[in-house]
Tab-separated table of C-alpha atoms and ligand atoms in Angstrom:
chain	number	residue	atom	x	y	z
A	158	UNK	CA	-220.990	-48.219	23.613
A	159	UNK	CA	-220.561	-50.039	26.956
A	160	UNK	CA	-224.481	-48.815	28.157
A	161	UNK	CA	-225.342	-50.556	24.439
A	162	UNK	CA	-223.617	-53.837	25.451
A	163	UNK	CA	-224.709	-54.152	29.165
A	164	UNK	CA	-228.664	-53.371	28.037
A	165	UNK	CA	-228.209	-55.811	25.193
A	166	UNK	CA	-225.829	-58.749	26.237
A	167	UNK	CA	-226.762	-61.487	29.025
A	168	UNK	CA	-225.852	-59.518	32.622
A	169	UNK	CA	-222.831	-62.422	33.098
A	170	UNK	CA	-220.673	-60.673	30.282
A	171	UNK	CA	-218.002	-58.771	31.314
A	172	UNK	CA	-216.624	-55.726	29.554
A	173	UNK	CA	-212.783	-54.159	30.257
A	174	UNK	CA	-212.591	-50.719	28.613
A	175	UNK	CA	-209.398	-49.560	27.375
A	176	UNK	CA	-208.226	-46.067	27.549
A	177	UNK	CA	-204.577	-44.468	26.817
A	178	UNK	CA	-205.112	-41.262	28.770
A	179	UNK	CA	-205.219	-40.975	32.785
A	180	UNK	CA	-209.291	-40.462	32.527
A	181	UNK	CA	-212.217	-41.417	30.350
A	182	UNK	CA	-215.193	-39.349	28.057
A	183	UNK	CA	-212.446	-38.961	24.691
A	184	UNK	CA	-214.527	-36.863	22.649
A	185	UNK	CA	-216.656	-35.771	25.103
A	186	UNK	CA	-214.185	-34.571	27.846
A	187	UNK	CA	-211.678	-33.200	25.549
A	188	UNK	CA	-213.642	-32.003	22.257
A	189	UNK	CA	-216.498	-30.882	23.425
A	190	UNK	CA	-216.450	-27.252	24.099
A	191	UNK	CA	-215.541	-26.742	27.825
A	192	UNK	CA	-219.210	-24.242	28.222
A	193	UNK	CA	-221.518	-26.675	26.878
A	194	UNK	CA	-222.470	-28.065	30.027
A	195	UNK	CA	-225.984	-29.638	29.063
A	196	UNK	CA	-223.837	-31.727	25.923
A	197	UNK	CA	-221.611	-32.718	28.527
A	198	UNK	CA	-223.737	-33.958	31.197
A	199	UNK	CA	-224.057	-37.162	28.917
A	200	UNK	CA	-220.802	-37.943	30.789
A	201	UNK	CA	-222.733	-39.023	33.878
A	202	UNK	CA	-224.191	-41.748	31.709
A	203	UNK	CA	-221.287	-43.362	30.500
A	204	UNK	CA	-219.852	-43.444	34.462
A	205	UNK	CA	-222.631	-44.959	35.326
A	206	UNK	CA	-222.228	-47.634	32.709
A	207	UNK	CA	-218.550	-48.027	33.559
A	208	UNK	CA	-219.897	-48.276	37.535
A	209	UNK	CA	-221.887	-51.148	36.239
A	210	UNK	CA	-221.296	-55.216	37.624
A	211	UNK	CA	-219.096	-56.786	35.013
A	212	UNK	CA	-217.607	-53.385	33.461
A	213	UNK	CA	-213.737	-52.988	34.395
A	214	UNK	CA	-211.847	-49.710	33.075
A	215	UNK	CA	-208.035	-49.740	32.478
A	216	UNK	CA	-206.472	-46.709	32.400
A	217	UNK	CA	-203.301	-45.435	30.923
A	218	UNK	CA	-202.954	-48.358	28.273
A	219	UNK	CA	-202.103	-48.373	24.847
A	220	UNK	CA	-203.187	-50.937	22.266
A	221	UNK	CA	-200.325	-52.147	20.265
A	222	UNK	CA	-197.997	-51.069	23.271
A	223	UNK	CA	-198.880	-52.019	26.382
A	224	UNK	CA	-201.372	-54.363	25.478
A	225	UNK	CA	-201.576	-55.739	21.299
A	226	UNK	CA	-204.620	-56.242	19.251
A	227	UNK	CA	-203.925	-59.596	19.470
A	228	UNK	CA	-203.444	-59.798	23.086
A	229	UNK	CA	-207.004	-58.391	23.501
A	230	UNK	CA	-208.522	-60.908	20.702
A	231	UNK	CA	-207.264	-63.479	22.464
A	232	UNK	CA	-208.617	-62.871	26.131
A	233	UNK	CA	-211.906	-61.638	24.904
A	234	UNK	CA	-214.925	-62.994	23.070
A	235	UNK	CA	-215.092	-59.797	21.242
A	236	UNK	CA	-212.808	-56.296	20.621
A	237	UNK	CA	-214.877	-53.159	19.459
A	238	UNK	CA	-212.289	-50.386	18.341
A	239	UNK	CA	-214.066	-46.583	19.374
A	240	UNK	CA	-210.745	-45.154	19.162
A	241	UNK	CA	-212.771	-42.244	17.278
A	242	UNK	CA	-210.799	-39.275	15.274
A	243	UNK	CA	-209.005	-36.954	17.415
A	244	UNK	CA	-206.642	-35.268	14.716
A	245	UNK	CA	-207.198	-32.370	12.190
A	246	UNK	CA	-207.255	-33.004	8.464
A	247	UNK	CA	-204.153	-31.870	6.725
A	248	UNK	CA	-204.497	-28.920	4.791
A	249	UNK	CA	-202.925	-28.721	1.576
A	250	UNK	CA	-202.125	-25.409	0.906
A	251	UNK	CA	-199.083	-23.364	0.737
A	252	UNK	CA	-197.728	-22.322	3.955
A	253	UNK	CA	-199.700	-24.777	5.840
A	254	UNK	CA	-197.170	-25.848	7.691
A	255	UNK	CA	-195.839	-22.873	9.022
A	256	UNK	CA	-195.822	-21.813	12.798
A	257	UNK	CA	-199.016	-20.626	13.764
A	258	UNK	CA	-200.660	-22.315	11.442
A	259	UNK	CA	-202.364	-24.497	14.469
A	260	UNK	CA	-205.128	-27.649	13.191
A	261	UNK	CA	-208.557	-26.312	15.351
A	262	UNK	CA	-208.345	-29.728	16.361
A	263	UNK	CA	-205.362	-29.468	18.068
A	264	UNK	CA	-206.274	-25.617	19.740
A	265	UNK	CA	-209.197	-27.072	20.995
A	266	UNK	CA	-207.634	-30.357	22.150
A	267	UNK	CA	-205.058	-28.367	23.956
A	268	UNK	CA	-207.795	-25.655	25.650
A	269	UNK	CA	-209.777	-28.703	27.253
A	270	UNK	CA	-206.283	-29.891	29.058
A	271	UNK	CA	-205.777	-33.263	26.832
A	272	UNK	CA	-202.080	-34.421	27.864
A	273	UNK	CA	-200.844	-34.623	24.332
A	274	UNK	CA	-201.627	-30.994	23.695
A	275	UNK	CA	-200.355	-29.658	26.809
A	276	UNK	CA	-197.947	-26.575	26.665
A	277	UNK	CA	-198.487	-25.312	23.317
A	278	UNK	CA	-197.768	-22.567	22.460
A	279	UNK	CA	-200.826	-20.067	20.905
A	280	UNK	CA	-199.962	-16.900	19.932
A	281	UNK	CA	-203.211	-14.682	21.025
A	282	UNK	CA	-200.993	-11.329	20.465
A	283	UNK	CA	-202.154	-10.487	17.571
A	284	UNK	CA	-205.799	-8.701	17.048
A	285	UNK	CA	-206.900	-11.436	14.225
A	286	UNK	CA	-207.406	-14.848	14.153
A	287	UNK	CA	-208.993	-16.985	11.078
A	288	UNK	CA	-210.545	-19.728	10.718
A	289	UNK	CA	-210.424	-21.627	7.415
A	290	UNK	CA	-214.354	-24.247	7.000
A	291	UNK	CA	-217.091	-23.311	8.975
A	292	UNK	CA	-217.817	-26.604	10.277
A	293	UNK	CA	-219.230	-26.777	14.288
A	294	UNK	CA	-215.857	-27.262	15.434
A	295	UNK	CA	-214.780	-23.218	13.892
A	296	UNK	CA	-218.073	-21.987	15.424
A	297	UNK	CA	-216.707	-23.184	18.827
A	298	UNK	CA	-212.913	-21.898	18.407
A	299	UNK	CA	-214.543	-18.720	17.333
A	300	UNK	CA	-216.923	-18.469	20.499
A	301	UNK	CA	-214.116	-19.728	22.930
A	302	UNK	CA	-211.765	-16.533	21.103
A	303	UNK	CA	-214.087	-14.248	21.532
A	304	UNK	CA	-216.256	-15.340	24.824
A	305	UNK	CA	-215.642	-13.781	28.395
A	306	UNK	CA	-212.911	-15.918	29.363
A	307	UNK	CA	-214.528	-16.190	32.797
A	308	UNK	CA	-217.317	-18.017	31.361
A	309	UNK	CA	-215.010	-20.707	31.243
A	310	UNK	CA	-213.578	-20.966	34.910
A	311	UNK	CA	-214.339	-23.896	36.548
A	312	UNK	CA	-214.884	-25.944	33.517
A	313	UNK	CA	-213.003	-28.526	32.100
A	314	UNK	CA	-210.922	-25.449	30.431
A	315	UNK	CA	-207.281	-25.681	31.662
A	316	UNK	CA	-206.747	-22.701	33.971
A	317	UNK	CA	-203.288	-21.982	31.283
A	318	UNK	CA	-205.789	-21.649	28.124
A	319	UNK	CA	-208.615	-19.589	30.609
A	320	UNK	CA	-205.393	-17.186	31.191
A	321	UNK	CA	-204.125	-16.798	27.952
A	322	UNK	CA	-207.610	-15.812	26.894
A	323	UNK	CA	-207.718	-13.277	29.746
A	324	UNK	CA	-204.638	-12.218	28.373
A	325	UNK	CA	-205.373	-12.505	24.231
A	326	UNK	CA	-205.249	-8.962	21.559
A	327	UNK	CA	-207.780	-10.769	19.738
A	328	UNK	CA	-210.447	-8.981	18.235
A	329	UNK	CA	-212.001	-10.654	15.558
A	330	UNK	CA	-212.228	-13.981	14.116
A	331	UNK	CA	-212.625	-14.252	10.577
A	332	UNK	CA	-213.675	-17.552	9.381
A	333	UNK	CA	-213.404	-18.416	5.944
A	334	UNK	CA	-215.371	-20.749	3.427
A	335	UNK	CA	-214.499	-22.189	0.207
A	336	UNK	CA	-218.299	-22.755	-0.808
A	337	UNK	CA	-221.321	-20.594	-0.555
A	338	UNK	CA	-224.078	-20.252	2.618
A	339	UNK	CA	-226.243	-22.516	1.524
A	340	UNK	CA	-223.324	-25.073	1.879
A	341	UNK	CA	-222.371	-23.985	5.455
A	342	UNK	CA	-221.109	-27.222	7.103
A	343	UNK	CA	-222.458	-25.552	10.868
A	344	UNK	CA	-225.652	-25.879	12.264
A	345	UNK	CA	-227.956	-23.391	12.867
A	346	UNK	CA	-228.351	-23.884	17.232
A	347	UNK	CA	-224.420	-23.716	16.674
A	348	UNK	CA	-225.052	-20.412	15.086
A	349	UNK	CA	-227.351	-18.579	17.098
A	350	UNK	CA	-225.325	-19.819	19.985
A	351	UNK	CA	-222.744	-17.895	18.350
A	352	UNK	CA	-224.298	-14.675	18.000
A	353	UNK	CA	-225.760	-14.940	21.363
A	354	UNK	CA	-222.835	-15.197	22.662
A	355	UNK	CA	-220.672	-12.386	20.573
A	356	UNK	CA	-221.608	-9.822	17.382
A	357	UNK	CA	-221.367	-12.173	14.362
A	358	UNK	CA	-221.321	-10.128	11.015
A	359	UNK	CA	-221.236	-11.390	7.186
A	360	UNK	CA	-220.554	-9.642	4.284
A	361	UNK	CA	-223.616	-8.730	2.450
A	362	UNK	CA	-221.974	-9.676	-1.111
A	363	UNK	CA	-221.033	-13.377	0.235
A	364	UNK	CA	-224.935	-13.912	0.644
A	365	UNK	CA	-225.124	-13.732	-3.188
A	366	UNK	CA	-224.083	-14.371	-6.594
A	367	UNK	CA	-223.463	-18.143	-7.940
A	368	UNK	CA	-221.148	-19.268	-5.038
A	369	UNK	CA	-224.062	-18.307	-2.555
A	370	UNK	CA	-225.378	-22.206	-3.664
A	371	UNK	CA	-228.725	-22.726	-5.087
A	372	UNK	CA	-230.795	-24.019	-2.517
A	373	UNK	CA	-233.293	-25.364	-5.281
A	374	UNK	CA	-230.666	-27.696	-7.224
A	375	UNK	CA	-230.354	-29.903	-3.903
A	376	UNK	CA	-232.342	-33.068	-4.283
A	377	UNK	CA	-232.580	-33.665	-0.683
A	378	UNK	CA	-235.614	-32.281	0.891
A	379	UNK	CA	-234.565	-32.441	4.815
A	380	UNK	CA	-231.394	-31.202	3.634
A	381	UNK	CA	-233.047	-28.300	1.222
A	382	UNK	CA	-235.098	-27.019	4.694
A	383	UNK	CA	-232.046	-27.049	7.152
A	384	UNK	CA	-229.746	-24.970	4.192
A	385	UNK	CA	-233.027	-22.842	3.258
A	386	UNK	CA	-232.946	-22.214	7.177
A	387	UNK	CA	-229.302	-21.090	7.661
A	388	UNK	CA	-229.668	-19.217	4.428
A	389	UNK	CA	-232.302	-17.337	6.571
A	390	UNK	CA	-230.587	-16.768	9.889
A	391	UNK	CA	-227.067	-15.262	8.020
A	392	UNK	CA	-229.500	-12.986	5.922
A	393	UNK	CA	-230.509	-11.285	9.268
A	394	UNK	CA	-227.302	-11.225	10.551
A	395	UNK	CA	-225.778	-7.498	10.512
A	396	UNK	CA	-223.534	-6.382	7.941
A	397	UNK	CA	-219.912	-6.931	8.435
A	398	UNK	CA	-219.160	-2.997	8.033
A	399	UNK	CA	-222.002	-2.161	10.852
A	400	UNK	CA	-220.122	-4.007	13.614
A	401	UNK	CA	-219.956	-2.471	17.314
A	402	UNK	CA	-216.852	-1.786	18.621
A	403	UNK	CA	-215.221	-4.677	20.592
A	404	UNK	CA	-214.771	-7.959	19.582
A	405	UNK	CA	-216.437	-9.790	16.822
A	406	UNK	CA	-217.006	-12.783	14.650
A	407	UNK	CA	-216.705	-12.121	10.606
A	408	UNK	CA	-218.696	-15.139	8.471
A	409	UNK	CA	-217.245	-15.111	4.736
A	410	UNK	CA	-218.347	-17.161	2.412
A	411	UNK	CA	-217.046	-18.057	-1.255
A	412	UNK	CA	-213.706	-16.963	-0.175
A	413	UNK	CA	-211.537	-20.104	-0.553
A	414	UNK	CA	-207.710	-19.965	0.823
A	415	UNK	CA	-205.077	-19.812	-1.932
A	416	UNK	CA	-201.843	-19.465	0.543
A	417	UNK	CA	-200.804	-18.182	3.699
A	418	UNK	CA	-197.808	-16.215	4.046
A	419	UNK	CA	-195.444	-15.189	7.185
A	420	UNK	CA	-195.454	-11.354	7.734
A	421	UNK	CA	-194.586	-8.875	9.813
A	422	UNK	CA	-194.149	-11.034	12.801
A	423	UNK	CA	-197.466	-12.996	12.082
A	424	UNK	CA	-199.407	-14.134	9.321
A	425	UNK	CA	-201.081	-13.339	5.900
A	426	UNK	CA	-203.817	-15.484	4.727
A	427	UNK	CA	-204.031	-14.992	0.643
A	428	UNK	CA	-207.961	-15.764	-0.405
A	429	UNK	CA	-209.977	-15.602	-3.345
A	430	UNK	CA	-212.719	-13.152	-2.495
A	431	UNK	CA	-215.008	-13.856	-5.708
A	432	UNK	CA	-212.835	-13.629	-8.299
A	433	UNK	CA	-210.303	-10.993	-6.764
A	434	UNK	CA	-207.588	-11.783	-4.598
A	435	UNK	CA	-207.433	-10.450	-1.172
A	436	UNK	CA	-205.160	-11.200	2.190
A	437	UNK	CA	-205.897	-10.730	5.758
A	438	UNK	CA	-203.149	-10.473	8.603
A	439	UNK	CA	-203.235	-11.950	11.619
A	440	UNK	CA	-201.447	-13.773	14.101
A	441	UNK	CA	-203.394	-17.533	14.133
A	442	UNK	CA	-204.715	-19.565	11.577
A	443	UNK	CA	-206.383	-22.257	12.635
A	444	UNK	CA	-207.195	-24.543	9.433
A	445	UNK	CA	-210.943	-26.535	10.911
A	446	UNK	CA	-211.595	-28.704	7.608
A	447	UNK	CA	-212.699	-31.969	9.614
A	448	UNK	CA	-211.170	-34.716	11.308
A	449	UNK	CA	-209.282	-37.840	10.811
A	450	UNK	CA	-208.421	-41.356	12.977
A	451	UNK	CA	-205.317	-42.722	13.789
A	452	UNK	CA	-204.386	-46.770	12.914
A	453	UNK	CA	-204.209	-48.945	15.700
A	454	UNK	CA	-201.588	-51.668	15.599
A	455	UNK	CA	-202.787	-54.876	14.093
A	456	UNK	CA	-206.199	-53.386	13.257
A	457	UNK	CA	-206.910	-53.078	9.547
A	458	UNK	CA	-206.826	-49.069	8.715
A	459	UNK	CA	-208.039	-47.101	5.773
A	460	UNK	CA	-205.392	-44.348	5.400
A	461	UNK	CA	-207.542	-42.359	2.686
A	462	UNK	CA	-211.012	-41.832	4.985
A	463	UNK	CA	-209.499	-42.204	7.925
A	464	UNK	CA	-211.495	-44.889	9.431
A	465	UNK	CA	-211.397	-48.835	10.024
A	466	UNK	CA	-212.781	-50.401	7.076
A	467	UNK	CA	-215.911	-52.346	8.191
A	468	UNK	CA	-219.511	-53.477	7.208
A	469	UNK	CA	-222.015	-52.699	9.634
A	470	UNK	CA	-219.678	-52.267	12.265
A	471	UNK	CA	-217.551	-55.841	11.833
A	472	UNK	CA	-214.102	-54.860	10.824
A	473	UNK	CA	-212.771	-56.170	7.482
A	474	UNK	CA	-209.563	-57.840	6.809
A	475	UNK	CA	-206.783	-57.037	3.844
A	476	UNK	CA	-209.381	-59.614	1.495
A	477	UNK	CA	-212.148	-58.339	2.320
A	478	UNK	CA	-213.816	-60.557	4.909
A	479	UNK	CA	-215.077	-59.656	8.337
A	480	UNK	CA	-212.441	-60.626	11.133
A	481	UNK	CA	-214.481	-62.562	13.577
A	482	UNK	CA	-214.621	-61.073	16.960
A	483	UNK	CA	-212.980	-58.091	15.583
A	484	UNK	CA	-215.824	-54.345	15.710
A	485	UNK	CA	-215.678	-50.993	15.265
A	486	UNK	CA	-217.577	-48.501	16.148
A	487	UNK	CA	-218.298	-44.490	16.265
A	488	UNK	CA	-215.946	-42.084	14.402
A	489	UNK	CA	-213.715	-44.498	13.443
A	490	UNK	CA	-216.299	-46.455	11.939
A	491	UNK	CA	-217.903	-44.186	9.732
A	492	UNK	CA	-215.756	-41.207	9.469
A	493	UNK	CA	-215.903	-37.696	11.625
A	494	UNK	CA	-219.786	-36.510	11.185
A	495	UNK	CA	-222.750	-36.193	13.300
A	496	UNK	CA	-223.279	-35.419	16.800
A	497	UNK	CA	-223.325	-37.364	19.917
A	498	UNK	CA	-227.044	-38.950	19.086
A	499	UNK	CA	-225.407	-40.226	15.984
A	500	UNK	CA	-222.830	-41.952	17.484
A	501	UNK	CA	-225.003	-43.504	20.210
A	502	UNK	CA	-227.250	-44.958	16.987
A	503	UNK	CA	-224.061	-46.155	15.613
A	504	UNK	CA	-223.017	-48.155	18.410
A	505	UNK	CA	-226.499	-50.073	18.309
A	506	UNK	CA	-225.488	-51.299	14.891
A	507	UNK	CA	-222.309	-52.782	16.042
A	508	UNK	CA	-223.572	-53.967	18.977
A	509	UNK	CA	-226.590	-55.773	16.640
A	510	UNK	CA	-223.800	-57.458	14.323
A	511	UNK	CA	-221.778	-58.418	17.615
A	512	UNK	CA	-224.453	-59.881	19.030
A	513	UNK	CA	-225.804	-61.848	15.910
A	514	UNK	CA	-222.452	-63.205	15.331
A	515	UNK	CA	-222.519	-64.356	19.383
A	516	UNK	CA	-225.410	-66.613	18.619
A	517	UNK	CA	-224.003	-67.557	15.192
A	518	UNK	CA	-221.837	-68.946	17.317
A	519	UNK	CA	-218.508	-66.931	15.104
A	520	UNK	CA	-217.190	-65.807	18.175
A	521	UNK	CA	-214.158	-67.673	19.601
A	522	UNK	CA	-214.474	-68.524	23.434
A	523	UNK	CA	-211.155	-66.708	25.659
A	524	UNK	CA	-208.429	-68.611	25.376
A	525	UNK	CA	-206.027	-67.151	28.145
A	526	UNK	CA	-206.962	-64.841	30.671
B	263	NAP	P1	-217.121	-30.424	9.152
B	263	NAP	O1	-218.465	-30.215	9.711
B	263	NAP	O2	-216.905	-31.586	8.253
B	263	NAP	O3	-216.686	-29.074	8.395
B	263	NAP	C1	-215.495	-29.015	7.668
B	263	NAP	C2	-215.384	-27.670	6.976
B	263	NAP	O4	-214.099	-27.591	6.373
B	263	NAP	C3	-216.399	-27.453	5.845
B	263	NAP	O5	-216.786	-26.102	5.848
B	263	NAP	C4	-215.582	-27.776	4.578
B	263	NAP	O6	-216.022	-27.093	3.437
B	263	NAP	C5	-214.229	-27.219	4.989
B	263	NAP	N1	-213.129	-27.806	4.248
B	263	NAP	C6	-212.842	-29.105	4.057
B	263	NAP	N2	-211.715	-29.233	3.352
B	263	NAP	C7	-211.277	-27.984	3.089
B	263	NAP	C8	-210.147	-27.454	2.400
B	263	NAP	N3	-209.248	-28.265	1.849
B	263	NAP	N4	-210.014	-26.113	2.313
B	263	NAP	C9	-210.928	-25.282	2.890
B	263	NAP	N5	-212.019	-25.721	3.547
B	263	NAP	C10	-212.184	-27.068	3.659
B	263	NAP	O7	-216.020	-30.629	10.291
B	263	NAP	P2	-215.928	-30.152	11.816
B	263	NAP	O8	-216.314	-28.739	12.001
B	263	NAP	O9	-214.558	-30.588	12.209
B	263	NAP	O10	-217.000	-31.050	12.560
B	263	NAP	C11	-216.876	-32.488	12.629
B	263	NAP	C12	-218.161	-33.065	13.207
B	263	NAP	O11	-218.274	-32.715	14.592
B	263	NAP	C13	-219.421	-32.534	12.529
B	263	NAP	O12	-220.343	-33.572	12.411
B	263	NAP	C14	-219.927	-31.503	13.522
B	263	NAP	O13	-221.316	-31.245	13.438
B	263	NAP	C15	-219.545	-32.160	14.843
B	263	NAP	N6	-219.474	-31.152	15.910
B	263	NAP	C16	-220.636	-30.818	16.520
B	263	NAP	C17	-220.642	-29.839	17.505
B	263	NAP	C18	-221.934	-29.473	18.147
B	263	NAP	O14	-222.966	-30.061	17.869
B	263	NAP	N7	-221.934	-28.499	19.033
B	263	NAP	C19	-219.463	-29.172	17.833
B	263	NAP	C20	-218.291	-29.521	17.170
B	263	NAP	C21	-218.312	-30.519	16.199
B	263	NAP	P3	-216.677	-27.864	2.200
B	263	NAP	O15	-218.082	-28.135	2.623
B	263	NAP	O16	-216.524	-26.914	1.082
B	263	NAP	O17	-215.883	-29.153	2.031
């Protein structure tokens, strides 16, 4: 966002950035997984940008605390909100909120050391874990459960979560999906960086019948080859009763979660294994059904989706009409999909409507500083 605004905007704006926590990156520091060092090099970039004449960074300050929406409108041509979504949906199922029941968000917010998350408590004593939506964000809680744990020293993994892996029972992460494989909300490089990583096994009976998904009835054609492909990869995957010993990750599919249950001094996940009902213990469940925002204090908020409400990145009020000066962009914006690419195309719109509405001349000159 702030690389977007110096390339684009005359070199005599200046840009603060605003940021709660002790340190910069927000998804990228503490979201994305701790070994994916390439993804993460994109870091470098942004401190470059915040290294940049004009660009001032504020630490440790909260909008609508230390500083208020209006505070910011007031000093500043423009505010853009990238406040992003750092929380898990709720899941609304019986026994959801029971302990252990852990959003992946959260697990893997806590893992990559973010202060809100610190100290958890994550019981890895039992031998099973699952996983309920098989988005990208399970595929990474199941490789960090099941990697080496040394993989992860000297990453931005906290050394608490590298020992507790060192010291985890788990065996085998099951992660389970309400829909078919053609519907798999993962990617396939997610996938085979899976299985490169640790056995990943699916049950042969998941890959068919009328929750598999018909591949055919979807209109899309990009999205027809990317399913066809994944349909491909989990059809050579081994057979969940061939697995080697040692740990391993389980794919179901068509299995949707009907209630989970506390047992035996963990957990028991009730599913709907096509048609019959089935349970699995374990000691974790870590619900991974996609993300949601968090309202900022003066800022318009759309409690339902999650996200500012907006058109084209220019945030709209109670009636409907754009607030001048007032943007949005990323997660926030447009609700938790995509990858980093997606977001950097994002914040090109907003930066487009910001700048149109500069010449326009809708944007009200600072009037303290
Ligand atoms: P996601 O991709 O939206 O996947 C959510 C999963 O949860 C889907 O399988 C969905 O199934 C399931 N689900 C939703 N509601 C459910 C419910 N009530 N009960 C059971 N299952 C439910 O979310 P995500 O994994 O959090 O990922 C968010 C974004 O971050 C994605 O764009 C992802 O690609 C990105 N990301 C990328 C990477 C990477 O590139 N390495 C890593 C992590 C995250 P249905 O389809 O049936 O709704």
């Amino acid at each position: 966002m702030v690389s977007e605004l110096q390339n684009r905007i005359d070199v005599r704006a200046t840009i603060d950035v605003y940021e709660r926590l002790p340190e910069t990156g927000g998804l990228v520091r503490f979201g994305v997984a701790p070994d994916h060092a390439d993804t993460k090099k994109v870091q470098e970039q942004f401190a470059k940008s915040r290294k940049a004449t004009g660009v001032t960074t504020h630490l440790g300050v909260r909008i609508g605390e230390d500083l208020t929406h209006e505070d910011l409108a007031g000093s500043h041509h423009a505010v853009v909100y990238a406040v992003g979504s750092l929380h898990g949906r709720d899941l609304d199922l019986p026994g959801a909120d029971l302990p252990g029941v852990t959003a992946a968000a959260d697990f893997v917010a806590w893992y990559n050391g973010h202060p809100d998350f610190a100290g958890r408590a994550v019981d890895l004593t039992h031998e099973r874990v699952v996983v309920l939506g098989n988005g990208n964000v399970a595929l990474d809680v199941a490789r960090v459960l099941t990697a080496d744990p040394d993989t992860f020293t000297g990453t931005d993994m906290t050394e608490e979560a590298v020992t507790a892996l060192r010291d985890s029972q788990v065996r085998e992460v099951v992660i389970l999906a309400r829909r078919g494989p053609t519907h798999a909300a993962f990617t396939a490089p997610e996938l085979l960086g899976l299985a490169r990583t640790v056995p990943v096994v699916v049950e042969p009976g998941d890959l068919e019948g009328p929750e598999s998904g018909a591949v055919d009835e979807l209109a899309d054609e990009q999205a027809r080859f990317y399913r066809t492909q994944k349909l491909a990869l989990l059809q050579a995957l081994p057979a969940a009763g061939s697995a080697p010993e040692g740990r391993r990750v389980v794919l179901r599919f068509g299995t949707p979660p009907t209630a989970i249950t506390a047992s035996d001094g963990g957990l028991t996940v009730a599913f709907d294994d096509h048609g019959a009902p089935s349970e699995l213990a374990c000691g974790l469940v870590l619900p991974s059904i996609g993300l949601r925002g968090t309202s900022v204090p003066g800022v318009p908020y759309d409690e339902a989706r999650g996200t500012i409400p907006n058109a084209d990145g220019r945030v709209l009020g109670p009636d409907g009409a754009a607030l001048p000066g007032v943007y949005v962009a990323g997660w926030c914006k447009r609700g938790p999909t995509g990858v980093i690419g997606t977001n950097r195309f994002d914040a090109r719109g907003t930066v487009d409507a910001l700048i149109a509405d500069f010449h326009a001349g809708l944007l009200t000159a600072p009037s303290a500083e």
